[in-house]
Coordinates of C-alpha atoms in Angstrom, one line a residue:
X1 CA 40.3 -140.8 59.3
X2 CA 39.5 -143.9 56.8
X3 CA 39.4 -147.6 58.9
X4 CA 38.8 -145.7 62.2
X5 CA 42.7 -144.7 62.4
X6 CA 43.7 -141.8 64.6
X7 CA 45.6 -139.3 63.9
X8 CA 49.1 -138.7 65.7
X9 CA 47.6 -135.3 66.7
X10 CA 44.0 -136.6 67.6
X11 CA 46.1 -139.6 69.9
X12 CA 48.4 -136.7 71.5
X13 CA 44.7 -134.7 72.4
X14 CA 42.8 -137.3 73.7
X15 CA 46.2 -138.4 76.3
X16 CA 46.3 -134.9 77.3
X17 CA 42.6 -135.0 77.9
X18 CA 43.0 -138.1 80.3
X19 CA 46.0 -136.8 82.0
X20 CA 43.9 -133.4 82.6
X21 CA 40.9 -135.7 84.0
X22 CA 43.5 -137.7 86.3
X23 CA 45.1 -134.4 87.6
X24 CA 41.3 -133.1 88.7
X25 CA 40.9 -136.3 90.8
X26 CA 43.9 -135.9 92.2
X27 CA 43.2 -132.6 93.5
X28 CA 42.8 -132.9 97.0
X29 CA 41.0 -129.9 99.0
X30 CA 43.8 -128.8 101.3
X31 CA 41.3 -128.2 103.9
X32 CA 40.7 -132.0 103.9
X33 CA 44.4 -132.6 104.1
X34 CA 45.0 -130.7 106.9
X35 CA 41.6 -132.1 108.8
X36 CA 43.4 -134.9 108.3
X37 CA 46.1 -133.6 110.0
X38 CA 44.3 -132.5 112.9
X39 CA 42.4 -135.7 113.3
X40 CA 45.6 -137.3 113.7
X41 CA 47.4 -135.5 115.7
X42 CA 44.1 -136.0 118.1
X43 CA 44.2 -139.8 117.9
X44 CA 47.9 -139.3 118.1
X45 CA 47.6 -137.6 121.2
X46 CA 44.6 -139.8 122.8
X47 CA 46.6 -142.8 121.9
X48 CA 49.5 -141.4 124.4
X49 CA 46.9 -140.7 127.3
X50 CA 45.2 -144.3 126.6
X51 CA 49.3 -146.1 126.7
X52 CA 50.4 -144.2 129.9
X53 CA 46.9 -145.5 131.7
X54 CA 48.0 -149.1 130.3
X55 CA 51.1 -148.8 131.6
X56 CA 49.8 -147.7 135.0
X57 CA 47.4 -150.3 134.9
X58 CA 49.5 -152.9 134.3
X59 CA 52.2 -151.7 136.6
X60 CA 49.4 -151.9 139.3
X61 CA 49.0 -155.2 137.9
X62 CA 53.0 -156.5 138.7
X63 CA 52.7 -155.1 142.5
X64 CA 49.7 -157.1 142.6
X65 CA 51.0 -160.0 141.4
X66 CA 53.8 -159.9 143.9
X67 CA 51.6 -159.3 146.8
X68 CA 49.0 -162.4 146.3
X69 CA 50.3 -164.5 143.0
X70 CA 48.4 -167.2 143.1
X71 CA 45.3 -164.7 142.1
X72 CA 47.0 -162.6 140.2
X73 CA 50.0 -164.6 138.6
X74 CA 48.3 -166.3 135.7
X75 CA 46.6 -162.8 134.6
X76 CA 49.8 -161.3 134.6
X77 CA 51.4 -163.5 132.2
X78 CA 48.4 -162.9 130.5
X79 CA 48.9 -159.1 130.0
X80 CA 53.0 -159.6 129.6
X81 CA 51.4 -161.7 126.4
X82 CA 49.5 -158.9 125.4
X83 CA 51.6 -156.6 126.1
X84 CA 54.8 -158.4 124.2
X85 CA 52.4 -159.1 121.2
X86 CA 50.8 -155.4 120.5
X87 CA 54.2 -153.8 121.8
X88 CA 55.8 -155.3 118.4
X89 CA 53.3 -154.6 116.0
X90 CA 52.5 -151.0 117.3
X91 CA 56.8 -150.1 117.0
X92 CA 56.5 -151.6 113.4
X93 CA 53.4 -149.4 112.8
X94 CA 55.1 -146.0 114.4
X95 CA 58.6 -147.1 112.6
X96 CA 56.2 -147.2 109.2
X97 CA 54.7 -144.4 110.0
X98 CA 57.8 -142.4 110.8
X99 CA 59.8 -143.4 107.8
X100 CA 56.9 -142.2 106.2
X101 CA 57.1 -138.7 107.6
X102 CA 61.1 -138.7 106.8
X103 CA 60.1 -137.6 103.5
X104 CA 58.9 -134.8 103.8
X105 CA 60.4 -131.1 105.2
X106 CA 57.9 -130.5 107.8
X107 CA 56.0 -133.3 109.4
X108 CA 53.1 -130.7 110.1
X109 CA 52.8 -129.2 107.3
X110 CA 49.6 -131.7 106.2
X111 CA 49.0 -129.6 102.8
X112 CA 52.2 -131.0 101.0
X113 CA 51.1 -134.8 102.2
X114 CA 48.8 -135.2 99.1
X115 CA 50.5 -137.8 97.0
X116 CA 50.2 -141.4 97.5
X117 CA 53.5 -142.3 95.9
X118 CA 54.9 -143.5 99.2
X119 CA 52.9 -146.4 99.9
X120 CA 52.1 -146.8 96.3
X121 CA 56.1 -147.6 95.8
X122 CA 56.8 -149.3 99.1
X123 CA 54.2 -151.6 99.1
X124 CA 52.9 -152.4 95.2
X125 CA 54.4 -153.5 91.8
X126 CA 51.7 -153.3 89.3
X127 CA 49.1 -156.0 90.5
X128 CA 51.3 -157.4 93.0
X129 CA 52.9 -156.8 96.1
X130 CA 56.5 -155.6 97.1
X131 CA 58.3 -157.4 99.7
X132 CA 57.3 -154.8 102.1
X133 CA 53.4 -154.8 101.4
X134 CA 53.3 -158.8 101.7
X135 CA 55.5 -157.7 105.3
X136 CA 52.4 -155.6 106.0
X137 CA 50.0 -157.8 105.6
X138 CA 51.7 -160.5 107.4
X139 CA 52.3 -157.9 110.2
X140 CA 48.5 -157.4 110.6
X141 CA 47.5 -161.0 110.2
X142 CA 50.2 -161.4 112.9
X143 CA 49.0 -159.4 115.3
X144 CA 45.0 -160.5 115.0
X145 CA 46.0 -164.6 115.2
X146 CA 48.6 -163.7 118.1
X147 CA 45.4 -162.1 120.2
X148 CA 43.0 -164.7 119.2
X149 CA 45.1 -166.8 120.5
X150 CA 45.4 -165.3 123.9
X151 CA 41.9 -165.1 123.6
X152 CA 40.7 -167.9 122.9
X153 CA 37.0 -168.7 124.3
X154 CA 36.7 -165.7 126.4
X155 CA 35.9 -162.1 125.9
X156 CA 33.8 -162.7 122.3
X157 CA 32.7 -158.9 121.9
X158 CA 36.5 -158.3 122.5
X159 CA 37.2 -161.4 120.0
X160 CA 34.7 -159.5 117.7
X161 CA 36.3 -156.4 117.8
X162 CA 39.8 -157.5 116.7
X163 CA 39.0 -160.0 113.8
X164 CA 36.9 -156.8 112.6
X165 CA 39.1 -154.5 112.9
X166 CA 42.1 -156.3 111.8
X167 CA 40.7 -158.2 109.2
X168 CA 42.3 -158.2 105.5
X169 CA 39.9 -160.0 103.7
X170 CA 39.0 -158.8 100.4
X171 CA 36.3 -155.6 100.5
X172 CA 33.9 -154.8 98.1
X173 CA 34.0 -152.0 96.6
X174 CA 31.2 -149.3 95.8
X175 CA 31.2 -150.8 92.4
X176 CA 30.4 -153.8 92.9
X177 CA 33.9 -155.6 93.1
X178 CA 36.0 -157.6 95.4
X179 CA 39.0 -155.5 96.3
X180 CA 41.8 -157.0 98.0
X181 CA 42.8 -155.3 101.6
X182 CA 45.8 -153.9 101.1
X183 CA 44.8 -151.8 98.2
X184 CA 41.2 -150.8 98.9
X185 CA 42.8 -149.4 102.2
X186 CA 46.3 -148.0 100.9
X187 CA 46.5 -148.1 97.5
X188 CA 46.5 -144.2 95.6
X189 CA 45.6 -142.6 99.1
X190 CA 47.2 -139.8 100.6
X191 CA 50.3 -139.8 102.7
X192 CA 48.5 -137.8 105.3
X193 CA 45.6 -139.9 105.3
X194 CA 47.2 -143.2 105.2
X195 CA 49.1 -141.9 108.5
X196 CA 46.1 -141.4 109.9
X197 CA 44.7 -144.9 109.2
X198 CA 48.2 -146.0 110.8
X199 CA 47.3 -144.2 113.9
X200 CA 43.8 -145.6 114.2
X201 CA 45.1 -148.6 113.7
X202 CA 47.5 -148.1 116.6
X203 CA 44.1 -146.4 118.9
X204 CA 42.5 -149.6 117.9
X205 CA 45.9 -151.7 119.3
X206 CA 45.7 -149.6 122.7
X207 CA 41.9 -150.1 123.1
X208 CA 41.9 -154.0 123.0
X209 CA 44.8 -153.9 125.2
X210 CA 42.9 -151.3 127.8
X211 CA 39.6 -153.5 127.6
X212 CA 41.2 -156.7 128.3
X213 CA 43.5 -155.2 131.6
X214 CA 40.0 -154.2 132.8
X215 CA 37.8 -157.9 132.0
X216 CA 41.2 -159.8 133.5
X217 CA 41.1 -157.9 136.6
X218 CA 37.4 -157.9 136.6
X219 CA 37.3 -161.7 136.2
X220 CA 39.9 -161.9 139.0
X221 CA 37.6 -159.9 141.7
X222 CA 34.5 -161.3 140.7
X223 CA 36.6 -164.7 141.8
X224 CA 37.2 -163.8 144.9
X225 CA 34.0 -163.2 146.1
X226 CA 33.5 -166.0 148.6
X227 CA 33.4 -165.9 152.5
X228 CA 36.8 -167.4 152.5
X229 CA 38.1 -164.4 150.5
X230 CA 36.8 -161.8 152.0
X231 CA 38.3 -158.4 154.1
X232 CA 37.5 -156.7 156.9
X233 CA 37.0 -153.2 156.8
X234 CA 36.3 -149.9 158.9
X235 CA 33.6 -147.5 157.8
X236 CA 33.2 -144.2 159.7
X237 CA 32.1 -140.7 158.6
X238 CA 35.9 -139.5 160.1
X239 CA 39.1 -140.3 160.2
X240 CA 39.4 -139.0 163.4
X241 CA 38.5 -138.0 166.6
X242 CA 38.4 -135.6 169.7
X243 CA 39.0 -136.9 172.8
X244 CA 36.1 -138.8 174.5
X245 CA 34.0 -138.2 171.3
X246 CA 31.2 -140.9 170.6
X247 CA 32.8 -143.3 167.9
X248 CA 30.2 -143.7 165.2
X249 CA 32.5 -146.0 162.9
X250 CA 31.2 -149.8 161.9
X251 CA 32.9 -152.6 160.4
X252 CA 32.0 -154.5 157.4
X253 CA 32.9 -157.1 154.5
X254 CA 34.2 -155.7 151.2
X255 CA 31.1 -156.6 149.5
X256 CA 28.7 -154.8 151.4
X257 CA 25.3 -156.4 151.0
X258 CA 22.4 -156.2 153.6
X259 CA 21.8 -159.9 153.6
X260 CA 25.0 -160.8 154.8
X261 CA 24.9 -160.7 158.3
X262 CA 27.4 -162.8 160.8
X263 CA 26.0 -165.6 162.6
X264 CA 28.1 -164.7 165.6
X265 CA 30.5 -162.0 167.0
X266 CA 33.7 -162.1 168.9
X267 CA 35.5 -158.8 169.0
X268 CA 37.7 -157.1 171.6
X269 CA 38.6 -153.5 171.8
X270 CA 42.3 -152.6 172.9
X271 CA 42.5 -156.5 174.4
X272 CA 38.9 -156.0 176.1
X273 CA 35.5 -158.2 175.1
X274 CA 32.8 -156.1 174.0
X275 CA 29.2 -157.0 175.0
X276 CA 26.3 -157.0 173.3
X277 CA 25.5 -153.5 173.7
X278 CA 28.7 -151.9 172.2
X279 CA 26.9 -153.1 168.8
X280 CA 24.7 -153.6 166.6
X281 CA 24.6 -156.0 163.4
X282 CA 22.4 -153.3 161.0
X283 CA 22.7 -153.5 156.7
X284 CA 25.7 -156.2 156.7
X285 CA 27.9 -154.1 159.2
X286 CA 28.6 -154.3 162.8
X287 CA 27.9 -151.1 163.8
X288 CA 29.9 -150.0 166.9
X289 CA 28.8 -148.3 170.5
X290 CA 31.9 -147.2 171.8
X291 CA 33.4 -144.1 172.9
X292 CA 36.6 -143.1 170.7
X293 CA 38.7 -142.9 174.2
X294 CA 41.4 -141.0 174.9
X295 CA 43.9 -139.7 172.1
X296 CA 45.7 -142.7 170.5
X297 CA 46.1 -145.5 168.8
X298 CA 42.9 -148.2 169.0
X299 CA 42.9 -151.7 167.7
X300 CA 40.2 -153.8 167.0
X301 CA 40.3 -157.6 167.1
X302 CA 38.6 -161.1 166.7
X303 CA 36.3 -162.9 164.2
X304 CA 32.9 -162.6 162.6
X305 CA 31.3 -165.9 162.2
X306 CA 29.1 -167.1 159.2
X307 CA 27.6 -170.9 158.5
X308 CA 28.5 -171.9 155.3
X309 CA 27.0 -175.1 154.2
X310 CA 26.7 -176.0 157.6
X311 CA 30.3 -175.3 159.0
X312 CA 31.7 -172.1 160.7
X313 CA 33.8 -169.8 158.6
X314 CA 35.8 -167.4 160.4
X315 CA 36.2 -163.8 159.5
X316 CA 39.5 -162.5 160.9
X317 CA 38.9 -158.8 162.2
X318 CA 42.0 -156.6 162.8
X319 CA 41.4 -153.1 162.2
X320 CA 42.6 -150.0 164.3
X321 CA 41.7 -146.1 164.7
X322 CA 42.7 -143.4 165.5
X323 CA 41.9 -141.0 168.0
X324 CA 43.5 -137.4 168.2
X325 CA 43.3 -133.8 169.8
X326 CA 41.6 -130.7 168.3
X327 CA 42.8 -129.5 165.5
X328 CA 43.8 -125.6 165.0
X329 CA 43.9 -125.8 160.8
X330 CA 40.9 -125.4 158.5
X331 CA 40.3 -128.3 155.8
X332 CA 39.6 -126.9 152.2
X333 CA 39.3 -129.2 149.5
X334 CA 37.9 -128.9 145.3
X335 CA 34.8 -131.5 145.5
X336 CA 36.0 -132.4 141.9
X337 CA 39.7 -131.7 141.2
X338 CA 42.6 -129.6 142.5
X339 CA 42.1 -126.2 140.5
X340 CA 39.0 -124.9 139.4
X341 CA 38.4 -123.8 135.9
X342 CA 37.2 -120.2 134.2
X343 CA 33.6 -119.8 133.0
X344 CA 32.3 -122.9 135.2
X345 CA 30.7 -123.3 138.7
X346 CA 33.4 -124.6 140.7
X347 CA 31.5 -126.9 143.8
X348 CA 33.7 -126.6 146.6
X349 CA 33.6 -127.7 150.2
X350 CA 35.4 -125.2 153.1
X351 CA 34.7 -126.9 156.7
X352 CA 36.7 -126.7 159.5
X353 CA 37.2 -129.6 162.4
X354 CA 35.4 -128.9 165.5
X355 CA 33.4 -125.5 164.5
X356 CA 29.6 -125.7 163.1
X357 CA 29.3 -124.9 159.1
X358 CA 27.4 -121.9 160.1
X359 CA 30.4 -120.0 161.7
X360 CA 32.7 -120.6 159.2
X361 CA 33.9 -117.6 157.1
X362 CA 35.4 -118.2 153.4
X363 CA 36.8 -115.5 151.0
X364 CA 37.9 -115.1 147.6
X365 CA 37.4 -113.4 144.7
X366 CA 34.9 -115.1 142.7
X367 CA 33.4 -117.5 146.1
X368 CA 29.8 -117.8 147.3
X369 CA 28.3 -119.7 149.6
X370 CA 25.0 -122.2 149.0
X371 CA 24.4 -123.3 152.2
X372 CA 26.2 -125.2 154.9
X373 CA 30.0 -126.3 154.1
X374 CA 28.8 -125.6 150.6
X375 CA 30.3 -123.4 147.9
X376 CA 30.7 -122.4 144.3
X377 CA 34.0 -120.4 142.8
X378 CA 33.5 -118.5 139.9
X379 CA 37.0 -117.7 138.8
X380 CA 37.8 -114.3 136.8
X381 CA 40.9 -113.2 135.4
X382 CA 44.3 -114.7 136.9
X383 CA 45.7 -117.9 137.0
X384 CA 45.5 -118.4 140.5
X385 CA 42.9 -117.8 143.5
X386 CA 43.5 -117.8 147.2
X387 CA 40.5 -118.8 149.2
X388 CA 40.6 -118.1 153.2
X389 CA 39.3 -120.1 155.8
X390 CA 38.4 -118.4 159.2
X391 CA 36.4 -119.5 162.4
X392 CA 36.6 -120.3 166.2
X393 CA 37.1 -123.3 168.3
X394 CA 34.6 -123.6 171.3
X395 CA 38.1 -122.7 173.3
X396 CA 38.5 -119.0 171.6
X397 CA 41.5 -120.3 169.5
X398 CA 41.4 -118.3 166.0
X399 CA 41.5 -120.5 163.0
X400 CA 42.7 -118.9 159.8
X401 CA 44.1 -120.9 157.1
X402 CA 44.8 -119.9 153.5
X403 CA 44.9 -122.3 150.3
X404 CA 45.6 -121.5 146.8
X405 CA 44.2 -123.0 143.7
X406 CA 45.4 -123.1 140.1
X407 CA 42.9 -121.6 137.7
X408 CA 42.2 -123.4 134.3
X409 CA 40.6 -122.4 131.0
X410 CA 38.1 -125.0 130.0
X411 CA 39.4 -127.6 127.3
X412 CA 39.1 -127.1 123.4
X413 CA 35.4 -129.0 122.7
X414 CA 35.7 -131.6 119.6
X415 CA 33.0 -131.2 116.6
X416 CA 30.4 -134.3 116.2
X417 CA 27.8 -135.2 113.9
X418 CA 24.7 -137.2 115.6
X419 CA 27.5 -137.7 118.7
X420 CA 30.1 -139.6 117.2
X421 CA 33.6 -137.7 116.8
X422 CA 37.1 -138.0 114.3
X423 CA 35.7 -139.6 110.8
X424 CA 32.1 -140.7 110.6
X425 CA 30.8 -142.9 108.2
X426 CA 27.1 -142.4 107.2
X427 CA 24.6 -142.2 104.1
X428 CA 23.7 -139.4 102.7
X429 CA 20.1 -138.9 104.1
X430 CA 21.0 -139.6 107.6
X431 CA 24.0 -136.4 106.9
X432 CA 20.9 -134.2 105.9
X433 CA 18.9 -134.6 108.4
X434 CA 21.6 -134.9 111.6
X435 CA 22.8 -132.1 114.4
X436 CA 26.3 -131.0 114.7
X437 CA 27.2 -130.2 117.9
X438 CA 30.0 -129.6 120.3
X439 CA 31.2 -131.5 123.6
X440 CA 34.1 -131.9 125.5
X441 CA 35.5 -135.5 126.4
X442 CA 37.2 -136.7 129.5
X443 CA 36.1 -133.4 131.5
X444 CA 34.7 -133.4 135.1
X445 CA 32.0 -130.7 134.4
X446 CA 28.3 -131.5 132.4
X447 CA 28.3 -128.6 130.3
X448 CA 25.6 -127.5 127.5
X449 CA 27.4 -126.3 124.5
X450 CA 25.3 -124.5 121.9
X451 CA 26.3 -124.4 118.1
X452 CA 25.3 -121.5 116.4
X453 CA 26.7 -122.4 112.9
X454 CA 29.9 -124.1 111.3
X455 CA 31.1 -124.3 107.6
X456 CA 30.3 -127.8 105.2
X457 CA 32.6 -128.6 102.8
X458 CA 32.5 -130.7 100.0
X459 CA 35.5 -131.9 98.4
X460 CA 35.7 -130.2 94.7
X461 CA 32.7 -127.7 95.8
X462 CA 33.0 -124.2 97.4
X463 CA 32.8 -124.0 100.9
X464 CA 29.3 -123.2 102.4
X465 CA 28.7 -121.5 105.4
X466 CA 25.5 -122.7 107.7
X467 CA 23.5 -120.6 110.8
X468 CA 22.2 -122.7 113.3
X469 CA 23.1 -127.2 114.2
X470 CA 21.7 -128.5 110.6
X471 CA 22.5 -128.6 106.9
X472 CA 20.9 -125.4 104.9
X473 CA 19.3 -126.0 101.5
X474 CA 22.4 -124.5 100.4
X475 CA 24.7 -127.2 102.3
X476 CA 21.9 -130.0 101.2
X477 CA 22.3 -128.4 97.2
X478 CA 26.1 -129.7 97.8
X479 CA 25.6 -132.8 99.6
X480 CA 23.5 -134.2 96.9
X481 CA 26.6 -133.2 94.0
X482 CA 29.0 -135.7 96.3
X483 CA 30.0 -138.8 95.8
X484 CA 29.8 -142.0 97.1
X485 CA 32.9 -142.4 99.5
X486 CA 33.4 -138.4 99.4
X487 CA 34.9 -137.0 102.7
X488 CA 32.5 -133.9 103.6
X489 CA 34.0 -131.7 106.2
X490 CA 32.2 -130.1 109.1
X491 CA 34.8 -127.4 110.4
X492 CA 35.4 -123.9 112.2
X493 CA 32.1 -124.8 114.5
X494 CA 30.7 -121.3 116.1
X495 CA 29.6 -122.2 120.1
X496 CA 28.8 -121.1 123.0
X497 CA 28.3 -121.6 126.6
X498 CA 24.6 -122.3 127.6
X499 CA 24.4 -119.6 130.5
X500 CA 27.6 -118.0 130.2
X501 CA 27.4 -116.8 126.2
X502 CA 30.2 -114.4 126.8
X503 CA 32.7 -117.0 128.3
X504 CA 35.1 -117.9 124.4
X505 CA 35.6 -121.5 124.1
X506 CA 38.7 -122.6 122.4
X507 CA 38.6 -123.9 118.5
X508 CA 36.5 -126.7 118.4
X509 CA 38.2 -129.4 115.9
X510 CA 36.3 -130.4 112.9
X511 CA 34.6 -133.5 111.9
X512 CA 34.6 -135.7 108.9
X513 CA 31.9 -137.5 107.5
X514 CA 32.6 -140.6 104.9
X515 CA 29.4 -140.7 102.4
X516 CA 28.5 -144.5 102.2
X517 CA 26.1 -144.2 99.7

């Protein structure tokens, strides 16, 4: 080849040789694809749960509103701000996102979302952007100077959160070089895994919008406390009683605090003054001497008097009880919810009014008394239990009641890597040397989970299967041939109950770990 010159034969080899290298980049594990599948489906679905308790929240919000608006008015058109301003960007995120899924047969078929020419045409033309990736881009800048905004001065970890998370400035890459957002984040990805950076971003929408509802109304409480805003309110260890029963109830402030004691009392029971000896000023409450009287409505009445900066500020009581015959039902209640779940110790509580602990009789499959009113339920097979109730009043009337609770399996536990869940982002060493284990969010029970082993995968490399919480030589030998920025996939986690090894949990969902160096 005189002067260096290529042949048309030795140009046509060396394209096929680049177009051979570009297709092995390209090659995307599918287990990685459909990881990120799962994960998105999760945030997907935790998203839902975390929009329906805004909306409750904030629907809580409106009632208060109407009920005291000068307290609550201005933090309401606070939240309809917040709520207008992340309402719009999060429908042009889920319109994005489903337009995105509109191109493909099956939306959960995550294997087939490899290709990135989606985004890549929507949003780029060669080193520049399409109409709809500068739309984008103004669409998140939007959004973040809309809350800051709002904002303004308060809340900084909160005004932190958002300009980080919703920042587009230019990112440097692993090389070395200044990357500008929009393609360091969406440029040659995925389908699948850009829809899953879509969803976080619309998790990360719904979190600042949960945090805020809670500092506003926070804010708003932490106002009110003052002796000029304060209720009355009755404490007792019933809600009712039998007739010519000592009344052991008390009143107190809604800030219960054992310095706050009234200077002076003035309270009347059903119209009549009571004297010093019907109570008792003990830990901030008047506790009350009275006898609950004769079935019926009771009301309560008068002031409690405190000096504030050296004038009287009255504390309007008006309060009521009530007081009613023996009952002739049993009272059985979950301490923690209203069914009671397989493979747990259920805590429950089966008492009946007006008969000592100690001659009450439960039974049910599965039940066992600890001591007093005190019991644990250790459901078997079934999906419901019946637990029955028995004893006798000091009359000799029979008291049998029945009550039937839905039985549960417990929830599927979610894989983590040093206790973080979803995609993690850590160095290499800190990988090697970390535990995988298993736990289970949002449920009422502590439970110890025990991994006994899990499979690692390396994107490119064979999967590698590992005994025991940590990475095996074998699982190290493939960490160390990944990449910087690699995904490395902890899936199909082996667990198990710690005391009750025979109970099966559920598939635990995997975990993915971003390699930042």
């Amino acid at each position: 080849m005189a002067g260096g010159k290529l042949s048309p034969r030795q140009k046509m080899i060396n394209l096929m040789y680049l177009v051979f290298i570009a297709m092995l980049a390209l090659n995307m594990s599918k287990e990685v694809l459909s990881a990120f599948g799962l994960l998105n489906d999760k945030i997907a679905t935790a998203n839902e749960a975390t929009k329906q308790r805004n909306d409750a929240f904030l629907a809580s919000l409106e009632t208060k509103a109407v009920e005291q608006p000068e307290q609550y008015g201005a933090v309401l058109t606070k939240a309809n701000q917040i709520k207008e301003i992340s309402g719009n960007f999060d429908s042009y995120l889920a319109t994005l996102k489903s337009n995105m899924l509109g191109t493909v047969k099956d939306p959960t078929d995550y294997e087939v979302m490899d290709k990135a020419d989606y985004l890549n045409n929507l949003f780029f033309v060669g080193d520049k952007y399409k109409p709809e990736g500068q739309e984008f881009l103004d669409k998140v800048n939007g959004y973040r100077t809309a809350m800051l905004g709002v904002l303004g001065n308060d809340y900084p970890d909160i005004k932190s959160f958002v300009e980080t998370n919703f920042s587009t400035s230019e990112v440097t890459n692993r090389d070395g070089n200044k990357v500008a957002w929009l393609n360091y984040n969406f440029e040659g990805f995925p389908m699948i895994a850009s829809m899953t950076k879509l969803t976080q971003m619309q998790a990360d929408i719904k979190t600042v919008n949960s945090e805020l509802l809670s500092k506003y109304l926070a804010g708003q409480q932490a106002a009110a406390l003052s002796f000029t805003q304060y209720n009355t309110l009755l404490e007792s260890t019933k809600t009712a009683y039998y007739a010519g029963e000592a009344f052991d109830g008390g009143i107190v402030l809604g800030r219960k605090d054992p310095n706050t004691k009234p200077n002076r009392v003035e309270l009347t029971l059903d119209g009549r003054p009571l004297s010093e000896d019907q109570y008792a000023i003990e830990n901030g409450k008047v506790m009350l001497k009275i006898s609950a009287g004769s079935p019926g409505d009771h009301k309560i009445e008068g002031n409690l008097i405190f000096t504030e900066e050296g004038k009287d500020t009255e504390i309007p009581v008006d309060l009521g009880f009530s007081t009613i015959s023996k009952p002739n039902s049993a009272v059985i209640a979950a301490d923690k919810m209203n069914v009671v779940y397989r493979g747990v110790d259920n805590p429950m509580t089966v008492s009946i009014p007006g008969i000592p602990d100690n001659k009450v009789n439960a039974s049910a499959t599965g039940l066992s008394k600890v001591s007093g009113s005190k019991y644990v339920m250790r459901p078997g097979a079934g999906r419901t239990v019946t637990i029955t109730a028995s004893g006798t009043l000091p009359d000799g009337t029979g008291v049998r009641t029945p009550a039937e609770f839905r039985i549960k399996d417990i929830p599927a536990p979610v894989g983590a890597i040093r206790g973080e869940t979803g995609i993690v982002r850590m160095e290499r060493g800190g990988l090697e040397i970390s535990t995988v284990s298993a736990i289970l969010q949002d449920f009422d029970f502590e439970l110890n989970i025990n991994v006994t082993g899990f499979s690692f995968k390396v994107s490119g490399q064979p999967t590698v299967k590992v005994n025991g919480t940590r990475l095996d030589s074998a699982a190290k030998g493939a960490l160390r041939r990944a990449q910087r920025g690699d995904a490395v996939q902890i899936f199909d986690i082996n667990a198990n109950l710690s005391g009750n090894s025979g109970y099966k949990l559920k598939k635990i969902s995997p975990v993915i770990i971003e390699l930042t160096n």
